[in-house]
Amino acid sequence: MKTKTVLKTGLLAAALLLSGTAFANRTLLNVSYDPTRELYQDFNQEFVKYWREKTGETVDINQSHGGAGKQARAVIDGLEADVLTLAITYDIDNIARRTKLLPKDWQSRLPNKNIPYTSTIVFLVRKGNPKNIKNWDDLVKDGVSVVTPNPKTSGGARYNYLAAWAFAEKKYGSKDAAKDFVKKLYKNVPVLDSGARGATTTFLQREIGDVLLTWENEAYLAIKELGEGKVDIVAPPSSILAETPVTIVDEIVDKHKTRDLAEAYLQFLYSPTGQKLAAKHFYRPSEPKYADPADVARFPKLDLFKVNDVFGSWDEVQEVHFDDNGIFDQIYEQ
Amino acid sequence: MRQSHILPGFRPALGFTLFYLGLVVLIPLSTLVFKSLFLSWDEYLDIILNKRVLASFRVSFATSLIAAAIASFFGFIIAWTFVRYPFPGKRVLDALIDLPFALPTAVAGIVLATIYQPGGFLGKFIAESFGVKIAYNPAGIVIALIFIALPFVVRTVQPVLQEFDTTMEEAASTLGATRLQVFLKVIFPNVFPALLTGFALAFARGIGEYGSVIFIAGNLPYVSEIVPLMIITKLEQYEYAGATAIALTLLVISFLLLLVINLLQYWVRKRSGQL
């Protein structure tokens, strides 16, 4: 009987698959956001090598990437992440608040408030900067078309908006003026993509807009991969410090029995190797002394302010600016 | 006396049908209702009557209606061509019609945006000749939805046209009807219910379509934000109840519209003596 053999083979295959997992290597799932894809590809290889040398054990690291908010929601809804490497502390705070997966004081457990590397927001302009865009107030001029994603759906876009706001509040001295400023800025935005990668595509491939507001690492990556000779990076005199946090997820590592592995993995981000890789992939290392000096020299010197210093806290930012009927909604009201 | 059915097995078949419908459709949808129950009536109205949400409903329903209408018109012509005329390459073209079914919608969206963008191959041409911007406008949404909707219409109309008894046409002609009269009085009434079904499918699909639209819409508040995007936006703010409230509203409106279309169909069939 032919069907019988097919059935048998199928059952055998299924049994093998199931038993295979029982003897498999220990695995770690790192849930991250979009632009870190290339960084963690390199980092995971290095870590597996380091761990094998140190303990003799071979481990597998799995990655998951997507928009930062979407990734945080997936973890809340049951995606079993051993470690989180996200874009905004607010997203991890939300996981801590809505689930029992990790303690509320998660930011007290690793050096530098759990932030191994940072980034900032810069401008990407067309070759030769035809519109002469140098600073934030050039973005609100007539005839300048700005590409930035929707801050309601993108972590990077929130940093873009906050950087513009902070610039205006400092320059014009009031919150009302800052609100007018961002209103003018978003009047110049022809397309609101839902994520940072989408906005990069709109700017580079569809050739929409005169300037793209984006993560510093995303800007360098764009030039490296697609825009060689087509676009320039312009660093404004002041911008925002994007603190991209990492943490283990206590409940999950205890369940998977991977706590030692997950902790070593995150510690390794702070090691000379980790810091070197971060700088190589255009993230600003928290310990520049470990990174390749040539890599560190690529980063322009800017005045960077922290979200907490200007806006209080991410909770306040979210409530005042980005939640429904917040300031971002108000500036679009007709 | 229990009425006995001609075919045996009615009860197990119906039971099975309901069980599967429940598992696959009704239970997931009922969670929408339960999640929305966390909201008070006032909170619910606040969410739905928010100006931006209302604008997105307008954008979604208007673009879906226009796209379904255009797709119905051209879909009918395409189905007619396939059924009535032999021509070389017919089989290949026939297979191509189904491509939008198989293509990941995001791919469709990216491709359409690339072609219709201001600097793109078709976008440039249209902008120069008519001065109309397609991409990053509601027009772009309509284009994406037509692309998605076309196979629904063609595939519902085609079999009905194929089954159509040509002796009726011949009879009408021998009784002195012109070609146009034959089409309007004999052929069209027979095909119209199927066309309505195609229209309804295309419309319902358009309302919920996200992937292909998001890349070409431009997503500007009050101008080109679609309802599914508002749902995603709510989720990004961890407002699960708000997201489900919008989803549920969308579902109820869509259901009512489909019901109306079904009633219309029934009425057309009754009038043309098909029931």
Coordinates of C-alpha atoms in Angstrom, one line a residue:
Chain A
M1 CA 0.0 0.0 0.0
K2 CA 1.4 3.3 -1.1
T3 CA -0.5 5.5 1.2
K4 CA 0.7 3.5 4.2
T5 CA 4.3 4.1 3.4
V6 CA 3.7 7.8 2.9
L7 CA 1.9 7.8 6.3
K8 CA 4.8 6.0 7.9
T9 CA 7.4 8.3 6.5
G10 CA 5.4 11.3 7.6
L11 CA 5.0 10.0 11.1
L12 CA 8.7 9.1 11.3
A13 CA 9.6 12.6 10.1
A14 CA 7.3 14.2 12.6
A15 CA 8.8 12.0 15.4
L16 CA 12.3 13.0 14.4
L17 CA 11.4 16.7 14.3
L18 CA 9.8 16.5 17.7
S19 CA 12.7 14.5 19.3
G20 CA 15.2 16.7 17.5
T21 CA 14.2 19.7 19.6
A22 CA 14.7 17.7 22.8
F23 CA 18.5 17.4 22.1
A24 CA 19.0 20.7 20.3
N25 CA 21.3 23.5 21.4
R26 CA 20.1 26.1 23.8
T27 CA 18.7 29.0 21.9
L28 CA 18.2 32.6 22.7
L29 CA 15.6 34.8 21.1
N30 CA 16.6 38.5 20.7
V31 CA 13.6 40.6 19.8
S32 CA 14.8 43.9 18.3
Y33 CA 13.6 46.7 16.0
D34 CA 14.3 47.3 12.3
P35 CA 17.6 49.1 11.9
T36 CA 19.6 46.8 14.1
R37 CA 19.3 43.9 11.7
E38 CA 22.9 44.2 10.3
L39 CA 24.5 44.9 13.7
Y40 CA 23.1 41.7 15.4
Q41 CA 23.9 39.5 12.4
D42 CA 27.6 40.3 13.1
F43 CA 27.3 40.4 16.9
N44 CA 25.5 37.0 17.2
Q45 CA 28.4 35.3 15.3
E46 CA 30.9 36.8 17.6
F47 CA 29.0 35.9 20.7
V48 CA 28.5 32.3 19.7
K49 CA 32.3 32.1 19.1
Y50 CA 33.0 33.7 22.5
W51 CA 30.6 31.5 24.4
R52 CA 32.0 28.3 22.8
E53 CA 35.5 29.3 23.8
K54 CA 34.4 30.2 27.3
T55 CA 32.1 27.3 28.1
G56 CA 32.4 24.7 25.3
E57 CA 28.7 25.0 24.7
T58 CA 27.3 25.7 21.2
V59 CA 24.2 28.0 21.3
D60 CA 21.8 29.3 18.6
I61 CA 20.7 32.9 18.6
N62 CA 17.5 33.8 16.8
Q63 CA 16.6 37.3 15.8
S64 CA 13.2 39.0 15.3
H65 CA 13.0 42.4 13.8
G66 CA 10.1 44.8 13.1
G67 CA 8.8 48.2 14.1
A68 CA 9.7 48.8 17.7
G69 CA 6.1 49.2 18.9
K70 CA 4.9 46.2 17.0
Q71 CA 7.7 44.1 18.6
A72 CA 6.9 45.2 22.1
R73 CA 3.2 44.3 21.5
A74 CA 4.2 40.9 20.2
V75 CA 6.1 40.3 23.5
I76 CA 3.1 41.5 25.5
D77 CA 0.9 39.1 23.5
G78 CA 3.2 36.1 24.2
L79 CA 6.2 36.1 21.9
E80 CA 8.8 34.5 24.2
A81 CA 11.8 36.8 24.0
D82 CA 14.8 36.0 26.1
V83 CA 16.3 39.5 25.5
L84 CA 14.9 42.7 24.2
T85 CA 17.0 45.3 22.3
L86 CA 14.5 48.0 21.4
A87 CA 14.4 51.6 20.3
I88 CA 12.7 53.4 23.1
T89 CA 12.6 52.8 26.9
Y90 CA 8.9 53.6 26.8
D91 CA 8.2 50.3 24.9
I92 CA 10.0 48.2 27.5
D93 CA 8.4 50.1 30.3
N94 CA 5.1 49.2 28.7
I95 CA 5.9 45.5 28.7
A96 CA 6.9 45.8 32.4
R97 CA 3.7 47.6 33.2
R98 CA 1.3 45.3 31.3
T99 CA 2.9 41.9 32.1
K100 CA 4.8 40.3 34.9
L101 CA 7.6 39.4 32.5
L102 CA 10.2 41.7 34.0
P103 CA 10.6 44.1 37.0
K104 CA 9.7 47.7 36.7
D105 CA 13.2 48.7 37.7
W106 CA 14.7 46.9 34.7
Q107 CA 16.9 49.9 33.9
S108 CA 19.0 49.5 37.0
R109 CA 20.6 46.2 36.1
L110 CA 23.2 47.0 33.4
P111 CA 25.8 49.8 33.0
N112 CA 24.6 53.2 31.7
K113 CA 20.9 52.5 32.5
N114 CA 20.9 49.5 30.2
I115 CA 22.0 51.5 27.2
P116 CA 25.1 49.9 25.5
Y117 CA 24.9 52.2 22.4
T118 CA 23.0 55.3 21.4
S119 CA 22.1 57.0 18.2
T120 CA 20.7 60.4 17.1
I121 CA 18.7 62.0 14.4
V122 CA 20.4 63.5 11.3
F123 CA 19.3 64.8 7.9
L124 CA 19.8 63.0 4.6
V125 CA 19.7 65.5 1.6
R126 CA 20.1 65.2 -2.1
K127 CA 23.6 65.3 -3.5
G128 CA 25.2 68.7 -3.1
N129 CA 22.4 69.9 -0.8
P130 CA 20.6 72.0 -3.4
K131 CA 18.1 73.4 -0.9
N132 CA 20.9 74.3 1.5
I133 CA 19.4 72.6 4.5
K134 CA 21.7 72.9 7.5
N135 CA 19.5 73.2 10.6
W136 CA 16.0 72.5 11.9
D137 CA 14.6 75.8 10.9
D138 CA 15.4 75.2 7.3
L139 CA 12.8 72.4 7.3
V140 CA 9.8 74.8 7.7
K141 CA 10.7 77.0 4.8
D142 CA 8.3 77.2 1.8
G143 CA 9.2 74.8 -1.0
V144 CA 11.2 72.4 1.2
S145 CA 9.7 68.9 1.2
V146 CA 10.4 66.8 4.3
V147 CA 10.1 63.0 4.6
T148 CA 9.6 61.6 8.1
P149 CA 7.5 58.7 9.2
N150 CA 4.3 58.9 11.4
P151 CA 5.3 59.3 15.1
K152 CA 2.1 57.5 16.0
T153 CA 3.4 54.3 14.4
S154 CA 7.2 54.7 14.4
G155 CA 9.8 55.0 17.2
G156 CA 12.3 56.8 15.0
A157 CA 9.6 59.3 14.0
R158 CA 9.0 60.2 17.6
Y159 CA 12.6 61.1 18.0
N160 CA 12.4 63.2 14.8
Y161 CA 9.4 65.1 16.1
L162 CA 10.9 65.6 19.6
A163 CA 14.2 66.9 18.2
A164 CA 12.4 69.5 16.1
W165 CA 10.2 70.5 19.0
A166 CA 13.2 70.8 21.4
F167 CA 15.1 73.0 18.9
A168 CA 12.1 75.3 18.4
E169 CA 11.3 75.6 22.1
K170 CA 14.9 76.5 22.8
K171 CA 15.1 79.0 20.0
Y172 CA 11.7 80.7 20.3
G173 CA 11.3 80.3 24.0
S174 CA 7.8 78.9 24.3
K175 CA 5.7 75.8 23.9
D176 CA 3.2 77.6 21.7
A177 CA 6.0 78.6 19.3
A178 CA 7.3 75.1 19.3
K179 CA 3.8 73.8 18.4
D180 CA 3.6 76.3 15.5
F181 CA 7.0 75.1 14.4
V182 CA 6.2 71.4 14.2
K183 CA 2.9 72.3 12.6
K184 CA 4.7 74.1 9.8
L185 CA 7.2 71.3 9.5
Y186 CA 4.5 68.6 9.1
K187 CA 2.8 70.9 6.5
N188 CA 5.9 70.2 4.4
V189 CA 5.6 66.4 4.7
P190 CA 4.0 64.9 1.6
V191 CA 4.0 61.3 2.8
L192 CA 3.8 59.8 6.3
D193 CA 5.2 56.3 6.2
S194 CA 4.5 53.9 9.0
G195 CA 8.1 53.1 9.8
A196 CA 11.7 54.3 9.4
R197 CA 12.6 51.9 6.6
G198 CA 9.5 52.8 4.7
A199 CA 10.5 56.5 4.9
T200 CA 14.0 55.7 3.7
T201 CA 12.6 53.9 0.7
T202 CA 10.2 56.8 -0.1
F203 CA 13.2 59.2 -0.1
L204 CA 15.7 57.1 -1.9
Q205 CA 13.8 54.9 -4.3
R206 CA 10.8 57.1 -5.0
E207 CA 12.8 60.3 -4.9
I208 CA 10.2 62.1 -2.9
G209 CA 11.3 65.1 -0.8
D210 CA 14.4 67.3 -0.3
V211 CA 15.3 66.0 3.1
L212 CA 14.8 62.8 5.1
L213 CA 14.9 62.9 8.9
T214 CA 16.3 59.6 10.1
W215 CA 18.4 57.6 12.6
E216 CA 22.1 58.3 12.2
N217 CA 22.8 54.6 11.6
E218 CA 20.0 54.4 9.1
A219 CA 21.5 57.4 7.2
Y220 CA 25.0 55.8 7.0
L221 CA 23.5 52.5 6.1
A222 CA 21.5 54.0 3.3
I223 CA 24.5 55.7 1.8
K224 CA 26.5 52.5 2.1
E225 CA 23.9 50.3 0.5
L226 CA 22.0 52.4 -2.0
G227 CA 22.7 56.1 -2.1
E228 CA 26.4 56.2 -2.9
G229 CA 26.9 59.5 -4.8
K230 CA 23.1 60.3 -4.6
V231 CA 22.7 61.7 -1.1
D232 CA 24.7 63.5 1.6
I233 CA 24.4 63.4 5.4
V234 CA 23.9 66.7 7.1
A235 CA 24.2 66.8 10.9
P236 CA 22.3 69.7 12.4
P237 CA 24.1 71.7 15.2
S238 CA 21.8 70.1 17.8
S239 CA 19.7 67.0 17.9
I240 CA 18.3 64.4 20.3
L241 CA 20.1 61.5 22.0
A242 CA 18.3 58.3 21.1
E243 CA 18.8 56.0 24.0
T244 CA 18.2 52.4 22.7
P245 CA 17.8 50.1 25.7
V246 CA 18.4 46.4 26.2
T247 CA 17.2 44.0 28.9
I248 CA 16.7 40.3 29.7
V249 CA 13.1 39.1 30.1
D250 CA 13.2 37.5 33.6
E251 CA 10.1 35.3 33.3
I252 CA 11.1 33.9 29.9
V253 CA 14.8 33.2 30.7
D254 CA 13.7 31.4 33.9
K255 CA 11.2 29.3 31.9
H256 CA 13.8 28.6 29.1
K257 CA 16.6 28.1 31.7
T258 CA 18.7 30.6 29.7
R259 CA 19.3 33.3 32.3
D260 CA 23.1 32.8 32.4
L261 CA 23.2 32.9 28.6
A262 CA 21.0 35.9 28.2
E263 CA 23.0 37.9 30.9
A264 CA 26.3 37.0 29.2
Y265 CA 24.8 38.0 25.8
L266 CA 23.9 41.5 27.0
Q267 CA 27.2 41.9 29.0
F268 CA 29.0 41.1 25.8
L269 CA 27.4 44.2 24.2
Y270 CA 29.4 46.3 26.7
S271 CA 32.6 44.4 26.0
P272 CA 35.3 45.8 23.7
T273 CA 34.1 43.4 20.9
G274 CA 30.5 44.5 21.3
Q275 CA 31.4 48.2 21.4
K276 CA 33.6 47.9 18.3
L277 CA 30.7 46.2 16.4
A278 CA 28.2 48.9 17.5
A279 CA 30.5 51.7 16.2
K280 CA 31.2 49.7 13.0
H281 CA 27.5 49.6 12.4
F282 CA 27.1 53.4 13.0
Y283 CA 25.8 53.2 16.5
R284 CA 27.5 55.5 19.0
P285 CA 29.2 53.3 21.6
S286 CA 28.8 54.0 25.3
E287 CA 32.5 53.3 25.7
P288 CA 34.2 55.0 22.7
K289 CA 37.6 53.9 24.0
Y290 CA 36.9 50.3 23.0
A291 CA 35.8 51.1 19.4
D292 CA 37.9 51.6 16.4
P293 CA 39.1 55.3 16.4
A294 CA 38.3 55.6 12.7
D295 CA 34.7 54.5 13.3
V296 CA 34.3 56.9 16.2
A297 CA 35.7 59.8 14.1
R298 CA 32.9 59.4 11.6
F299 CA 30.4 60.6 14.2
P300 CA 29.9 64.4 13.9
K301 CA 30.0 66.4 17.1
L302 CA 26.5 67.7 18.0
D303 CA 24.7 69.1 21.0
L304 CA 22.7 66.1 22.1
F305 CA 19.9 66.5 24.7
K306 CA 18.2 63.7 26.5
V307 CA 14.4 63.2 26.3
N308 CA 14.1 63.1 30.1
D309 CA 15.9 66.5 30.4
V310 CA 13.6 68.4 28.0
F311 CA 10.4 66.5 28.3
G312 CA 10.4 64.9 31.8
S313 CA 9.7 61.3 30.9
W314 CA 8.6 59.1 28.0
D315 CA 5.2 58.7 29.7
E316 CA 4.6 62.4 29.6
V317 CA 5.9 62.6 26.0
Q318 CA 3.5 60.0 24.9
E319 CA 0.5 61.5 26.8
V320 CA 1.1 65.1 25.8
H321 CA 2.3 64.6 22.2
F322 CA 1.4 61.3 20.6
D323 CA -1.7 59.8 22.2
D324 CA -5.0 60.5 20.6
N325 CA -6.0 64.2 20.7
G326 CA -2.4 65.0 21.7
I327 CA -0.4 67.8 20.1
F328 CA 0.5 65.7 17.1
D329 CA -3.2 65.1 16.4
Q330 CA -3.9 68.8 17.0
I331 CA -1.5 70.1 14.5
Y332 CA -3.3 68.2 11.8
E333 CA -6.8 69.3 12.8
Q334 CA -8.5 71.4 10.3
Chain B
M1 CA -44.6 14.5 10.4
R2 CA -40.9 15.5 10.0
Q3 CA -40.1 16.7 6.6
S4 CA -37.6 14.5 5.1
H5 CA -34.9 15.8 2.8
I6 CA -34.2 14.3 -0.6
L7 CA -30.5 14.0 0.2
P8 CA -29.5 12.2 3.3
G9 CA -27.0 13.6 5.8
F10 CA -28.5 17.1 6.2
R11 CA -28.0 17.2 10.0
P12 CA -24.4 16.1 10.2
A13 CA -23.5 18.3 7.2
L14 CA -25.1 21.4 8.8
G15 CA -23.6 20.6 12.2
F16 CA -20.2 20.3 10.6
T17 CA -20.7 23.6 8.7
L18 CA -21.7 25.5 11.8
F19 CA -18.9 24.0 13.8
Y20 CA -16.2 25.0 11.3
L21 CA -17.7 28.5 10.8
G22 CA -17.7 28.9 14.5
L23 CA -14.1 27.8 14.9
V24 CA -12.7 29.8 12.0
V25 CA -14.9 32.8 11.7
L26 CA -17.4 33.4 14.6
I27 CA -15.2 32.8 17.6
P28 CA -12.4 35.1 16.5
L29 CA -14.9 37.7 15.5
S30 CA -16.7 37.4 18.8
T31 CA -13.5 38.3 20.7
L32 CA -13.7 41.7 18.9
V33 CA -17.1 42.2 20.6
F34 CA -15.8 41.1 24.0
K35 CA -12.7 43.3 23.8
S36 CA -14.9 46.3 22.9
L37 CA -17.1 45.7 25.9
F38 CA -14.3 47.2 28.1
L39 CA -15.4 50.5 26.8
S40 CA -18.4 52.5 28.0
W41 CA -20.8 53.8 25.4
D42 CA -19.4 57.3 25.7
E43 CA -15.9 56.2 25.3
Y44 CA -16.8 54.2 22.2
L45 CA -18.5 57.2 20.6
D46 CA -15.5 59.3 21.4
I47 CA -13.3 57.0 19.5
I48 CA -15.6 56.5 16.5
L49 CA -16.7 60.1 16.2
N50 CA -13.1 61.4 16.4
K51 CA -12.7 63.7 13.3
R52 CA -9.7 61.8 12.1
V53 CA -11.3 58.4 12.4
L54 CA -14.4 59.6 10.6
A55 CA -12.3 61.0 7.9
S56 CA -10.6 57.7 7.5
F57 CA -14.0 56.0 7.3
R58 CA -14.9 58.4 4.5
V59 CA -11.7 57.7 2.7
S60 CA -12.0 53.9 3.0
F61 CA -15.6 53.6 1.9
A62 CA -15.4 56.2 -0.9
T63 CA -12.2 54.7 -2.4
S64 CA -13.6 51.1 -2.0
L65 CA -16.9 52.0 -3.7
I66 CA -15.2 53.8 -6.6
A67 CA -12.7 51.0 -7.0
A68 CA -15.3 48.3 -6.9
A69 CA -17.5 50.1 -9.4
I70 CA -14.6 50.6 -11.9
A71 CA -13.4 47.0 -11.4
S72 CA -17.0 45.8 -12.0
F73 CA -17.2 47.7 -15.3
F74 CA -13.9 46.5 -16.6
G75 CA -14.1 43.1 -15.0
F76 CA -17.4 42.5 -16.9
I77 CA -15.8 43.5 -20.2
I78 CA -12.8 41.2 -19.5
A79 CA -15.0 38.3 -18.6
W80 CA -17.1 38.9 -21.7
T81 CA -14.0 38.9 -23.9
F82 CA -12.8 35.7 -22.4
V83 CA -16.1 33.8 -22.8
R84 CA -17.2 35.1 -26.1
Y85 CA -14.2 35.5 -28.3
P86 CA -11.4 33.1 -29.2
F87 CA -8.0 34.8 -29.4
P88 CA -4.3 33.8 -29.2
G89 CA -2.8 33.8 -25.7
K90 CA -6.2 33.6 -24.1
R91 CA -5.2 30.9 -21.6
V92 CA -2.1 32.8 -20.5
L93 CA -4.1 36.0 -20.0
D94 CA -6.8 34.1 -18.2
A95 CA -4.2 32.8 -15.7
L96 CA -2.7 36.3 -15.3
I97 CA -6.1 37.5 -14.0
D98 CA -5.6 35.5 -10.8
L99 CA -2.2 37.0 -10.1
P100 CA -3.4 39.6 -7.6
F101 CA -4.9 36.7 -5.6
A102 CA -1.5 35.1 -5.3
L103 CA 0.8 38.1 -5.0
P104 CA 1.6 39.3 -1.5
T105 CA -0.3 42.6 -1.2
A106 CA 2.7 44.5 0.1
V107 CA 4.5 43.5 -3.1
A108 CA 1.6 44.8 -5.2
G109 CA 1.7 48.1 -3.1
I110 CA 5.4 48.7 -3.6
V111 CA 5.2 47.9 -7.3
L112 CA 2.2 50.2 -7.8
A113 CA 3.8 53.0 -5.8
T114 CA 7.0 52.7 -7.9
I115 CA 5.1 53.0 -11.2
Y116 CA 2.6 55.8 -10.2
Q117 CA 5.0 58.0 -8.1
P118 CA 5.6 61.5 -9.6
G119 CA 8.9 60.4 -11.0
G120 CA 7.7 56.9 -12.0
F121 CA 7.0 55.5 -15.4
L122 CA 3.2 56.0 -15.4
G123 CA 3.1 58.7 -12.8
K124 CA 5.3 61.0 -14.8
F125 CA 3.2 60.4 -18.0
I126 CA -0.1 61.1 -16.2
A127 CA 1.2 64.1 -14.4
E128 CA 2.5 65.6 -17.6
S129 CA -0.6 64.9 -19.7
F130 CA -3.4 65.4 -17.3
G131 CA -1.7 67.2 -14.4
V132 CA -3.0 64.6 -11.9
K133 CA -1.0 63.1 -9.1
I134 CA -1.8 59.5 -8.6
A135 CA 0.5 58.2 -5.9
Y136 CA 0.3 59.7 -2.3
N137 CA -3.3 60.8 -3.0
P138 CA -6.7 59.1 -2.6
A139 CA -6.4 58.3 -6.4
G140 CA -3.5 56.1 -5.5
I141 CA -5.7 54.2 -3.1
V142 CA -8.3 53.6 -5.8
I143 CA -5.7 52.3 -8.2
A144 CA -4.4 49.8 -5.6
L145 CA -7.9 48.7 -4.7
I146 CA -8.8 48.2 -8.4
F147 CA -5.8 46.0 -8.8
I148 CA -6.9 43.9 -5.8
A149 CA -10.6 43.8 -6.8
L150 CA -10.4 42.9 -10.5
P151 CA -10.1 39.1 -10.2
F152 CA -13.1 39.0 -7.8
V153 CA -15.3 40.5 -10.5
V154 CA -13.9 38.5 -13.4
R155 CA -14.1 35.2 -11.6
T156 CA -17.7 35.6 -10.4
V157 CA -19.1 36.8 -13.8
Q158 CA -17.2 34.4 -16.0
P159 CA -18.9 31.2 -15.1
V160 CA -22.4 32.8 -15.4
L161 CA -21.6 34.0 -18.9
Q162 CA -20.2 30.6 -19.8
E163 CA -23.4 28.9 -18.6
F164 CA -25.6 31.4 -20.4
D165 CA -27.9 29.7 -23.0
T166 CA -27.3 31.3 -26.4
T167 CA -30.6 29.9 -27.7
M168 CA -32.3 32.7 -25.7
E169 CA -30.3 35.3 -27.6
E170 CA -31.2 33.6 -30.9
A171 CA -34.9 33.5 -29.9
A172 CA -34.8 37.2 -29.1
S173 CA -33.1 38.0 -32.4
T174 CA -35.6 36.0 -34.4
L175 CA -38.4 38.0 -32.7
G176 CA -36.8 41.2 -34.0
A177 CA -34.7 42.5 -31.2
T178 CA -31.6 44.6 -32.0
R179 CA -28.1 43.5 -30.6
L180 CA -28.4 46.2 -28.0
Q181 CA -31.9 45.1 -27.0
V182 CA -30.7 41.5 -26.7
F183 CA -27.8 42.6 -24.5
L184 CA -29.9 44.9 -22.3
K185 CA -33.1 42.8 -22.0
V186 CA -31.7 39.2 -22.2
I187 CA -28.1 38.9 -21.4
F188 CA -27.5 41.6 -18.8
P189 CA -30.4 40.7 -16.4
N190 CA -29.1 37.2 -16.3
V191 CA -25.5 38.2 -15.5
F192 CA -26.4 41.1 -13.2
P193 CA -26.8 39.1 -9.9
A194 CA -23.3 37.6 -10.4
L195 CA -21.9 41.1 -11.2
L196 CA -23.4 42.3 -8.0
T197 CA -21.7 39.5 -6.1
G198 CA -18.4 40.4 -7.7
F199 CA -19.0 44.0 -6.8
A200 CA -19.8 43.1 -3.2
L201 CA -16.7 40.9 -2.8
A202 CA -14.5 43.6 -4.4
F203 CA -15.9 46.3 -2.1
A204 CA -15.6 44.2 1.1
R205 CA -12.1 43.3 0.2
G206 CA -11.2 46.9 -0.5
I207 CA -12.5 48.1 2.9
G208 CA -10.1 45.8 4.8
E209 CA -7.2 46.0 2.4
Y210 CA -4.0 47.3 4.1
G211 CA -0.8 45.9 2.5
S212 CA -1.2 47.2 -1.0
V213 CA -2.7 50.6 0.0
I214 CA -0.2 51.7 2.7
F215 CA 2.7 52.1 0.2
I216 CA 0.8 54.3 -2.3
A217 CA -1.6 56.2 -0.1
G218 CA 0.8 58.8 1.5
N219 CA -1.1 58.3 4.8
L220 CA -1.8 62.0 5.5
P221 CA -4.3 62.6 8.3
Y222 CA -7.8 63.7 7.0
V223 CA -6.7 63.1 3.3
S224 CA -5.5 59.6 2.7
E225 CA -5.5 57.6 5.9
I226 CA -7.5 54.4 5.6
V227 CA -9.4 52.7 8.5
P228 CA -7.0 49.7 8.8
L229 CA -4.2 52.2 9.4
M230 CA -6.2 53.9 12.2
I231 CA -6.5 50.4 13.8
I232 CA -2.8 49.9 13.6
T233 CA -2.1 53.4 15.0
K234 CA -4.3 52.6 18.0
L235 CA -2.4 49.3 18.6
E236 CA 0.9 51.2 18.5
Q237 CA -0.4 53.3 21.4
Y238 CA -1.4 50.1 23.2
E239 CA -5.1 51.0 22.9
Y240 CA -6.4 47.6 22.4
A241 CA -10.0 48.5 23.2
G242 CA -9.9 51.5 20.8
A243 CA -8.5 49.4 18.0
T244 CA -11.1 46.7 18.4
A245 CA -13.9 49.3 18.6
I246 CA -12.9 50.7 15.2
A247 CA -12.5 47.2 13.8
L248 CA -15.9 46.2 15.1
T249 CA -17.6 49.3 13.6
L250 CA -15.9 48.6 10.3
L251 CA -17.2 45.0 10.5
V252 CA -20.8 46.0 11.3
I253 CA -20.9 48.6 8.5
S254 CA -19.4 46.2 6.0
F255 CA -21.9 43.5 7.0
L256 CA -24.9 45.8 6.6
L257 CA -23.7 46.9 3.2
L258 CA -23.2 43.3 2.1
L259 CA -26.7 42.5 3.4
V260 CA -28.1 45.4 1.4
I261 CA -26.3 44.1 -1.7
N262 CA -27.7 40.6 -1.1
L263 CA -31.2 41.9 -0.8
L264 CA -30.8 43.9 -4.0
Q265 CA -29.6 40.7 -5.7
Y266 CA -32.7 38.8 -4.4
W267 CA -34.9 41.5 -5.7
V268 CA -33.2 41.5 -9.2
R269 CA -33.5 37.7 -9.4
K270 CA -37.2 37.9 -8.4
R271 CA -37.9 40.6 -11.0
S272 CA -36.1 38.8 -13.8
G273 CA -37.9 35.5 -12.9
Q274 CA -34.8 33.6 -11.8
L275 CA -36.3 32.5 -8.5

